[in-house]
Amino acid sequence: MECGVGKHWTEEEVKALLSVWSEKSIRKQLRGTLRNKGIFIYIAKRLQELGVCRDWKQCRAKYKNLKYEYRTVKYAHNSGDATKTMKFFHDLDAILRYEPVLQLGAAENGRCSATEARLNASPTTDSTQGNPCLCLSPTPHDAGNPPSAVEASKTPAFIPTVANEGGKHWTVDEVRALIHIWSDKNIQQQLEGTVRNKRIFEHVAARLRKFGIVRDWKQCRTKCKNLKHEYRSVKNAQGSGSTSKSMKFFNELDAILGHSTMEQESKSDNEESGRPPEWTEGKSEKDCIEMPGDTGEEDSVSSMSEDLQIADVKKVSDSEILEDEDFNNSSLAALEATQIKKETIDIDDDSISTTSEDRSCTTPVAKQIVGTDNHIPLEEARNHFKVITINDTGAGRHWSDNEVRALINIWSDEKIQQMLEGATRNKEIFEEIARRLMKHGIDRDWKQCRTKYKNLKYEYRALQKENEHLGNPRRKMRFYEEIDDILKRQPLVPSSWRYESSSLLSVSVGDVTANTGSLGIKRKTWNDEKSPVPLKKSASENTILQFQKLLTERVHTVTEGKKLLLEKLCKQEEMQDFNRTQLYADPSAIQQVPAATAPAAIAMAPAGSELKLGKKVNEGKTKEVYELPDIPGCVLMQSKDQITAGNAARKDRMEGKAAISNTTTSCVFQLLQEAGIKTAFVRKHSDTAFIAAHCEMIPIEWVCRRIATGSFLKRNPGVKEGYKFYPPKIEMFFKDDANNDPQWSEEQLIEARFCFAGLTIGQTEVDIMARSTQAIFEILEKSWQPQNCTLVDLKIEFGVNILTKEIVLADVIDNDSWRLWPSGDRSQQKDKQSYRDLKEVTPEALQMVKRNFEWVAERVELLLKTKSQGRVVVLMGSPSDLSHCEKIKKACATFGIPCELRVTSAHKGPDETLRIKAEYEGDGIPTVFVAVAGRSNGLGPVMSGNTAYPVVNCPPLSADWGAQDVWSSLRLPSGLGCPTTLSPEGAAQFAAQIFGLNNHLVWAKLRSSMLNTWISLKQADKKLRECTL
């Protein structure tokens, strides 16, 4: 289908496209690659010069359609049917007559174009004669094909490729050129003899450009690694007697890599017997590692824990520290002498753990070999110290305070700590942590959890060390007390094997002593000229062997213990799975948690008696605000047993009101926080107080109304009580008791130019508060509906968090903050209006008001639960679609919707498909079916035609046939209602929107997601305008 708002191609436009297409350089480029975005960008630009305005997608779609139509007519002609014809057939025949028809068939074998060229070049042919757009694929001579007018008037132009475009595939010609350069003995020696190989691959990329191939050094390096990995897999398979496994370019790669493989095998035969079983296991895992695609992505640099404290902390980029993948496989004799720059490293109690799993490499611990000049062989030094280069924000998303608190709470589990202390391969531990976070509504993968864990430890240790040197602490960090409580309980050397290993590491040889506190290492940078230096041998072979043997035994013991602990953790998951309610609950609630988690939770959240109050920050009519010296950036909001009306014109003491208000506020803020609204609320501290982030309050009360009542009727005479606003009406009032809180307009607020915590309140901030007010009202309104209560209006306030400098919902939301009418009946009102309407305040009247407040406090706790059930069942046509389905399941988890995965094929087993359908229809739980089937999708239509439950298609389209396969999901027989979405997240959101109709918790997450998306766009626009100005 041609894209571009349905605009048809005129005859003149098609002729212009054909004239550009007929150029030899264009045809060569189109034959030479499958990923051709850059070529069609160039074609679109050429068409613009001819007065034709089309984008590259439209050009590519038209090109494909013309090609398909031409081949259909050509096939008919070859079959003897001369009646079939088309416009421009002769023009297309002149262009396409020599192009192989089975291009895609060849592509399936090698994922490349059908035109393959043999690169007949010697090492001296790298300098091809000057044409930067040299195409290595020979094309048949266009005999009798006259050049187009455009081609005749122009010299062959350079066709820009999209070198950095993610997913651009390597063609056969490009791979041949790369292998040709790789076969240069000088290149091979340099790759074998260095760890930092950026300059080598920059040189390779420069030589490729002489062949007209535009690839950057990262893409070249990644392709070399992938070819190397594939070659070794095939080589190992052949060595095992399997001849079924093969690959393209195997002979060429064997000529390059065969000698190093033989040396590796001979070396590994000598070393394998003395190697621990975990190392052998790690090797096998590395052999089957999934390699990154040919997208030029930077390879992650594997790293040990940040607990290896560097004296001078430096940021090291991936371009500075790079690893050659076959480093371990290179023979020791072929290595150039490499030294590692001396850095002071503090080896603490965790320094031997957390070897990176990014590459599934499982060398448990580095071996320190003491030499006469503090030099160690690079093969062992590289396993000792690696640099972390990933940040802890994941996909550009920062860790919020609540997320960090939840992570620390899980980390404080003693079993988790034991596993982290004793493990060298900790991927499964952090997967367990990520799974627990997901149950708290926090979506983080195991890599993000591990990186945040390391960064917290590193920051804590660095701060601890600096404070020790300075005497009085100058720097502070968030969550210092919580992390300190976890790490100070860990002994500096918690197990005997670390004592033994430390004693081994402090063996002095000659005049040089290697201490456990610092490791002398030097790193050699890569030079253009090779300067081999012989490796220095260790003088303490016996010590090394003992150390290796000892570490092997200890690591094996720790690995087995880690597995047992993980099994116990899985069994105890239900007992220890406390949600955010318990995470931020009061100490009495924490006591009900199993004993293993209670001490850590209490440490993270001190009990009321342990909280030290600072100075009073503010005092209002119904609450007091105190600083918390022990929790920087937080305050204590203490409620009073006082009720007021008319700006304190009426004021009375109501026993128990503080506890009622605190319960109401805590539940409401927890509901909003779990939905995704940013609030200042941290946790409930006691019956009458809660902890909140310290904010500078914006002196504006935001009021959102659904029904006209109260002061609105006085200010707007003529409007009858009960008038409903669609959408809700937003008003704002400036907090000024002396003037009875006058109503303000947006213009007044903007012109006031308030500045709080460094944030100036302008148009963007006003829009964010207004939009947030409406979203918060709608979430609470929807939440009260299952209780048969009408939320009439709502009053809230915002503040600026002094640490994050962002606007958050602050102050309180209790029964003073809204009007609440059960069954929509004003006479049954349960809010503070019942106190305002009192003609005379008597003890009996106050008891009536208190009962109303208690009624609300009891009902508000029900807002955190839902009686509505629902689930998503993902049906996949093949196990190969599992990764696509896992994304749907993960997205469902963000909305709190259970998701099940099943495998069934409507084509191969329709009876089983219908049986599975009946299984889920029979238990009465509302279900949304998601059909995931590639190629010809029969799964979605079959399900839709046989169930009254909603069915949505989410096909995993491939790059090659996706445009054709999608029609099986789009064009359905009559009587079927089966929508299609290509995004896994979109399928989950579709299901959430269905369940959100009856589940206020799901609906709240959807509404909050809309708000946060809108806010992020608004803030991005503000930043862009500020940069422009």
Short mmCIF file of N, CA and C in Angstrom, two decimals, residues 45-133:
data_model
loop_
_atom_site.label_atom_id
_atom_site.label_comp_id
_atom_site.label_asym_id
_atom_site.label_seq_id
_atom_site.Cartn_x
_atom_site.Cartn_y
_atom_site.Cartn_z
N LYS A 45 14.78 13.32 -2.95
CA LYS A 45 15.43 14.63 -3.14
C LYS A 45 15.58 14.95 -4.62
N ARG A 46 15.93 13.91 -5.41
CA ARG A 46 16.06 14.12 -6.87
C ARG A 46 14.71 14.46 -7.48
N LEU A 47 13.65 13.82 -6.98
CA LEU A 47 12.32 14.12 -7.51
C LEU A 47 11.90 15.55 -7.18
N GLN A 48 12.30 16.04 -6.02
CA GLN A 48 11.98 17.42 -5.67
C GLN A 48 12.63 18.39 -6.64
N GLU A 49 13.84 18.04 -7.11
CA GLU A 49 14.50 18.89 -8.10
C GLU A 49 13.73 18.91 -9.41
N LEU A 50 12.94 17.85 -9.66
CA LEU A 50 12.14 17.78 -10.88
C LEU A 50 10.72 18.28 -10.64
N GLY A 51 10.47 18.83 -9.45
CA GLY A 51 9.16 19.40 -9.16
C GLY A 51 8.15 18.42 -8.62
N VAL A 52 8.61 17.23 -8.19
CA VAL A 52 7.70 16.21 -7.65
C VAL A 52 7.95 16.12 -6.14
N CYS A 53 6.92 16.39 -5.35
CA CYS A 53 7.07 16.40 -3.90
C CYS A 53 6.55 15.09 -3.32
N ARG A 54 7.45 14.18 -3.07
CA ARG A 54 7.12 12.89 -2.46
C ARG A 54 8.18 12.56 -1.41
N ASP A 55 7.76 11.93 -0.29
CA ASP A 55 8.75 11.54 0.70
C ASP A 55 9.31 10.17 0.34
N TRP A 56 10.32 9.73 1.11
CA TRP A 56 11.03 8.50 0.75
C TRP A 56 10.14 7.27 0.88
N LYS A 57 9.20 7.28 1.80
CA LYS A 57 8.32 6.12 1.96
C LYS A 57 7.39 5.98 0.76
N GLN A 58 6.88 7.11 0.27
CA GLN A 58 6.02 7.05 -0.91
C GLN A 58 6.80 6.57 -2.12
N CYS A 59 8.06 7.03 -2.25
CA CYS A 59 8.89 6.58 -3.38
C CYS A 59 9.14 5.08 -3.30
N ARG A 60 9.45 4.61 -2.10
CA ARG A 60 9.72 3.18 -1.96
C ARG A 60 8.48 2.35 -2.22
N ALA A 61 7.32 2.82 -1.74
CA ALA A 61 6.07 2.08 -1.96
C ALA A 61 5.73 2.03 -3.45
N LYS A 62 5.90 3.16 -4.15
CA LYS A 62 5.61 3.17 -5.58
C LYS A 62 6.58 2.30 -6.34
N TYR A 63 7.83 2.34 -5.94
CA TYR A 63 8.85 1.49 -6.57
C TYR A 63 8.48 0.01 -6.43
N LYS A 64 8.06 -0.40 -5.26
CA LYS A 64 7.69 -1.79 -5.03
C LYS A 64 6.45 -2.18 -5.83
N ASN A 65 5.46 -1.26 -5.85
CA ASN A 65 4.22 -1.56 -6.58
C ASN A 65 4.48 -1.71 -8.07
N LEU A 66 5.30 -0.80 -8.62
CA LEU A 66 5.63 -0.89 -10.05
C LEU A 66 6.38 -2.18 -10.35
N LYS A 67 7.29 -2.53 -9.47
CA LYS A 67 8.08 -3.74 -9.67
C LYS A 67 7.19 -4.99 -9.62
N TYR A 68 6.28 -5.00 -8.66
CA TYR A 68 5.39 -6.15 -8.52
C TYR A 68 4.47 -6.28 -9.74
N GLU A 69 3.92 -5.14 -10.18
CA GLU A 69 3.02 -5.17 -11.33
C GLU A 69 3.76 -5.59 -12.59
N TYR A 70 4.99 -5.10 -12.74
CA TYR A 70 5.78 -5.47 -13.91
C TYR A 70 6.05 -6.97 -13.93
N ARG A 71 6.41 -7.52 -12.80
CA ARG A 71 6.73 -8.95 -12.76
C ARG A 71 5.49 -9.81 -13.03
N THR A 72 4.32 -9.31 -12.55
CA THR A 72 3.07 -10.04 -12.84
C THR A 72 2.81 -10.09 -14.34
N VAL A 73 2.96 -8.95 -15.01
CA VAL A 73 2.74 -8.88 -16.46
C VAL A 73 3.80 -9.70 -17.19
N LYS A 74 5.04 -9.59 -16.73
CA LYS A 74 6.14 -10.31 -17.38
C LYS A 74 5.91 -11.83 -17.29
N TYR A 75 5.45 -12.27 -16.14
CA TYR A 75 5.19 -13.70 -15.96
C TYR A 75 4.06 -14.16 -16.88
N ALA A 76 3.04 -13.30 -17.01
CA ALA A 76 1.94 -13.65 -17.91
C ALA A 76 2.41 -13.75 -19.35
N HIS A 77 3.27 -12.81 -19.74
CA HIS A 77 3.80 -12.86 -21.11
C HIS A 77 4.61 -14.12 -21.33
N ASN A 78 5.44 -14.46 -20.37
CA ASN A 78 6.26 -15.67 -20.52
C ASN A 78 5.41 -16.94 -20.56
N SER A 79 4.19 -16.86 -19.96
CA SER A 79 3.29 -18.02 -19.96
C SER A 79 2.40 -18.05 -21.20
N GLY A 80 2.58 -17.09 -22.09
CA GLY A 80 1.82 -17.09 -23.34
C GLY A 80 0.60 -16.20 -23.32
N ASP A 81 0.37 -15.50 -22.19
CA ASP A 81 -0.78 -14.60 -22.11
C ASP A 81 -0.34 -13.20 -22.44
N ALA A 82 -0.62 -12.78 -23.69
CA ALA A 82 -0.17 -11.46 -24.14
C ALA A 82 -1.23 -10.39 -23.91
N THR A 83 -2.36 -10.77 -23.34
CA THR A 83 -3.43 -9.78 -23.14
C THR A 83 -3.17 -8.89 -21.94
N LYS A 84 -2.41 -9.39 -21.00
CA LYS A 84 -2.16 -8.62 -19.77
C LYS A 84 -1.11 -7.56 -20.04
N THR A 85 -1.39 -6.35 -19.64
CA THR A 85 -0.45 -5.26 -19.88
C THR A 85 -0.55 -4.24 -18.76
N MET A 86 0.28 -3.22 -18.83
CA MET A 86 0.30 -2.17 -17.84
C MET A 86 0.95 -0.94 -18.43
N LYS A 87 0.71 0.19 -17.79
CA LYS A 87 1.38 1.42 -18.22
C LYS A 87 2.86 1.33 -17.90
N PHE A 88 3.68 1.94 -18.73
CA PHE A 88 5.13 2.04 -18.51
C PHE A 88 5.80 0.66 -18.53
N PHE A 89 5.15 -0.34 -19.15
CA PHE A 89 5.76 -1.68 -19.15
C PHE A 89 7.11 -1.66 -19.85
N HIS A 90 7.17 -1.00 -20.99
CA HIS A 90 8.43 -1.01 -21.76
C HIS A 90 9.53 -0.24 -21.02
N ASP A 91 9.14 0.86 -20.33
CA ASP A 91 10.15 1.59 -19.55
C ASP A 91 10.69 0.71 -18.41
N LEU A 92 9.78 0.00 -17.75
CA LEU A 92 10.21 -0.87 -16.67
C LEU A 92 10.99 -2.06 -17.19
N ASP A 93 10.61 -2.55 -18.35
CA ASP A 93 11.32 -3.69 -18.92
C ASP A 93 12.77 -3.33 -19.24
N ALA A 94 12.97 -2.08 -19.68
CA ALA A 94 14.34 -1.63 -19.96
C ALA A 94 15.17 -1.56 -18.69
N ILE A 95 14.51 -1.31 -17.56
CA ILE A 95 15.24 -1.20 -16.29
C ILE A 95 15.42 -2.56 -15.64
N LEU A 96 14.38 -3.40 -15.66
CA LEU A 96 14.35 -4.60 -14.83
C LEU A 96 14.63 -5.89 -15.59
N ARG A 97 14.86 -5.81 -16.88
CA ARG A 97 14.98 -7.06 -17.65
C ARG A 97 16.17 -7.90 -17.19
N TYR A 98 17.23 -7.24 -16.69
CA TYR A 98 18.42 -7.99 -16.28
C TYR A 98 18.44 -8.31 -14.79
N GLU A 99 17.45 -7.78 -14.05
CA GLU A 99 17.47 -8.00 -12.60
C GLU A 99 16.92 -9.38 -12.28
N PRO A 100 17.59 -10.18 -11.45
CA PRO A 100 17.08 -11.52 -11.10
C PRO A 100 15.73 -11.41 -10.41
N VAL A 101 14.79 -12.27 -10.83
CA VAL A 101 13.45 -12.23 -10.28
C VAL A 101 13.41 -12.80 -8.87
N LEU A 102 14.30 -13.74 -8.57
CA LEU A 102 14.28 -14.44 -7.28
C LEU A 102 15.18 -13.76 -6.26
N GLN A 103 15.11 -12.46 -6.24
CA GLN A 103 15.99 -11.74 -5.32
C GLN A 103 15.68 -12.08 -3.88
N LEU A 104 14.41 -12.15 -3.52
CA LEU A 104 14.08 -12.44 -2.13
C LEU A 104 14.44 -13.85 -1.74
N GLY A 105 14.38 -14.74 -2.68
CA GLY A 105 14.76 -16.08 -2.34
C GLY A 105 16.20 -16.18 -1.95
N ALA A 106 17.04 -15.47 -2.64
CA ALA A 106 18.45 -15.46 -2.24
C ALA A 106 18.64 -14.77 -0.92
N ALA A 107 17.82 -13.78 -0.70
CA ALA A 107 17.96 -13.04 0.55
C ALA A 107 17.65 -13.90 1.75
N GLU A 108 16.76 -14.86 1.58
CA GLU A 108 16.42 -15.69 2.72
C GLU A 108 17.59 -16.52 3.19
N ASN A 109 18.47 -16.87 2.26
CA ASN A 109 19.61 -17.69 2.65
C ASN A 109 20.65 -16.89 3.37
N GLY A 110 20.99 -15.77 2.80
CA GLY A 110 22.05 -14.98 3.41
C GLY A 110 21.63 -13.65 3.92
N ARG A 111 20.32 -13.37 3.85
CA ARG A 111 19.80 -12.08 4.29
C ARG A 111 20.50 -10.95 3.57
N CYS A 112 20.57 -11.08 2.26
CA CYS A 112 21.27 -10.08 1.48
C CYS A 112 20.66 -10.06 0.10
N SER A 113 21.14 -9.23 -0.76
CA SER A 113 20.63 -9.15 -2.12
C SER A 113 21.09 -10.34 -2.92
N ALA A 114 20.38 -10.56 -4.07
CA ALA A 114 20.69 -11.74 -4.86
C ALA A 114 21.95 -11.54 -5.69
N THR A 115 22.33 -10.34 -5.92
CA THR A 115 23.50 -10.08 -6.75
C THR A 115 24.75 -10.17 -5.92
N GLU A 116 25.50 -11.19 -6.10
CA GLU A 116 26.73 -11.37 -5.32
C GLU A 116 27.93 -11.14 -6.23
N ALA A 117 28.95 -10.52 -5.68
CA ALA A 117 30.15 -10.24 -6.44
C ALA A 117 31.33 -10.87 -5.78
N ARG A 118 32.27 -11.28 -6.54
CA ARG A 118 33.51 -11.79 -5.98
C ARG A 118 34.48 -10.63 -5.92
N LEU A 119 35.03 -10.40 -4.78
CA LEU A 119 35.94 -9.27 -4.58
C LEU A 119 37.35 -9.73 -4.93
N ASN A 120 37.75 -9.43 -6.14
CA ASN A 120 39.08 -9.82 -6.58
C ASN A 120 40.02 -8.68 -6.32
N ALA A 121 40.51 -8.67 -5.13
CA ALA A 121 41.40 -7.58 -4.74
C ALA A 121 42.52 -8.12 -3.90
N SER A 122 43.70 -7.60 -4.12
CA SER A 122 44.86 -7.92 -3.31
C SER A 122 45.00 -6.86 -2.25
N PRO A 123 45.95 -7.05 -1.31
CA PRO A 123 46.10 -6.02 -0.27
C PRO A 123 46.40 -4.65 -0.82
N THR A 124 46.83 -4.57 -2.06
CA THR A 124 47.15 -3.26 -2.61
C THR A 124 45.99 -2.64 -3.34
N THR A 125 44.88 -3.34 -3.42
CA THR A 125 43.76 -2.80 -4.19
C THR A 125 42.79 -2.04 -3.33
N ASP A 126 43.18 -1.71 -2.13
CA ASP A 126 42.26 -0.97 -1.27
C ASP A 126 41.99 0.40 -1.83
N SER A 127 42.93 0.96 -2.48
CA SER A 127 42.72 2.29 -3.05
C SER A 127 42.08 2.12 -4.40
N THR A 128 40.79 1.95 -4.42
CA THR A 128 40.07 1.86 -5.68
C THR A 128 40.01 3.22 -6.28
N GLN A 129 40.03 3.24 -7.53
CA GLN A 129 40.30 4.44 -8.26
C GLN A 129 39.27 5.47 -8.05
N GLY A 130 39.35 6.03 -6.92
CA GLY A 130 38.76 7.29 -6.73
C GLY A 130 37.28 7.46 -6.70
N ASN A 131 36.50 6.50 -7.11
CA ASN A 131 35.06 6.72 -7.11
C ASN A 131 34.48 6.37 -5.76
N PRO A 132 33.99 7.33 -5.03
CA PRO A 132 33.50 7.06 -3.67
C PRO A 132 32.25 6.23 -3.64
N CYS A 133 31.51 6.13 -4.74
CA CYS A 133 30.27 5.35 -4.70
C CYS A 133 30.44 4.03 -5.44
#
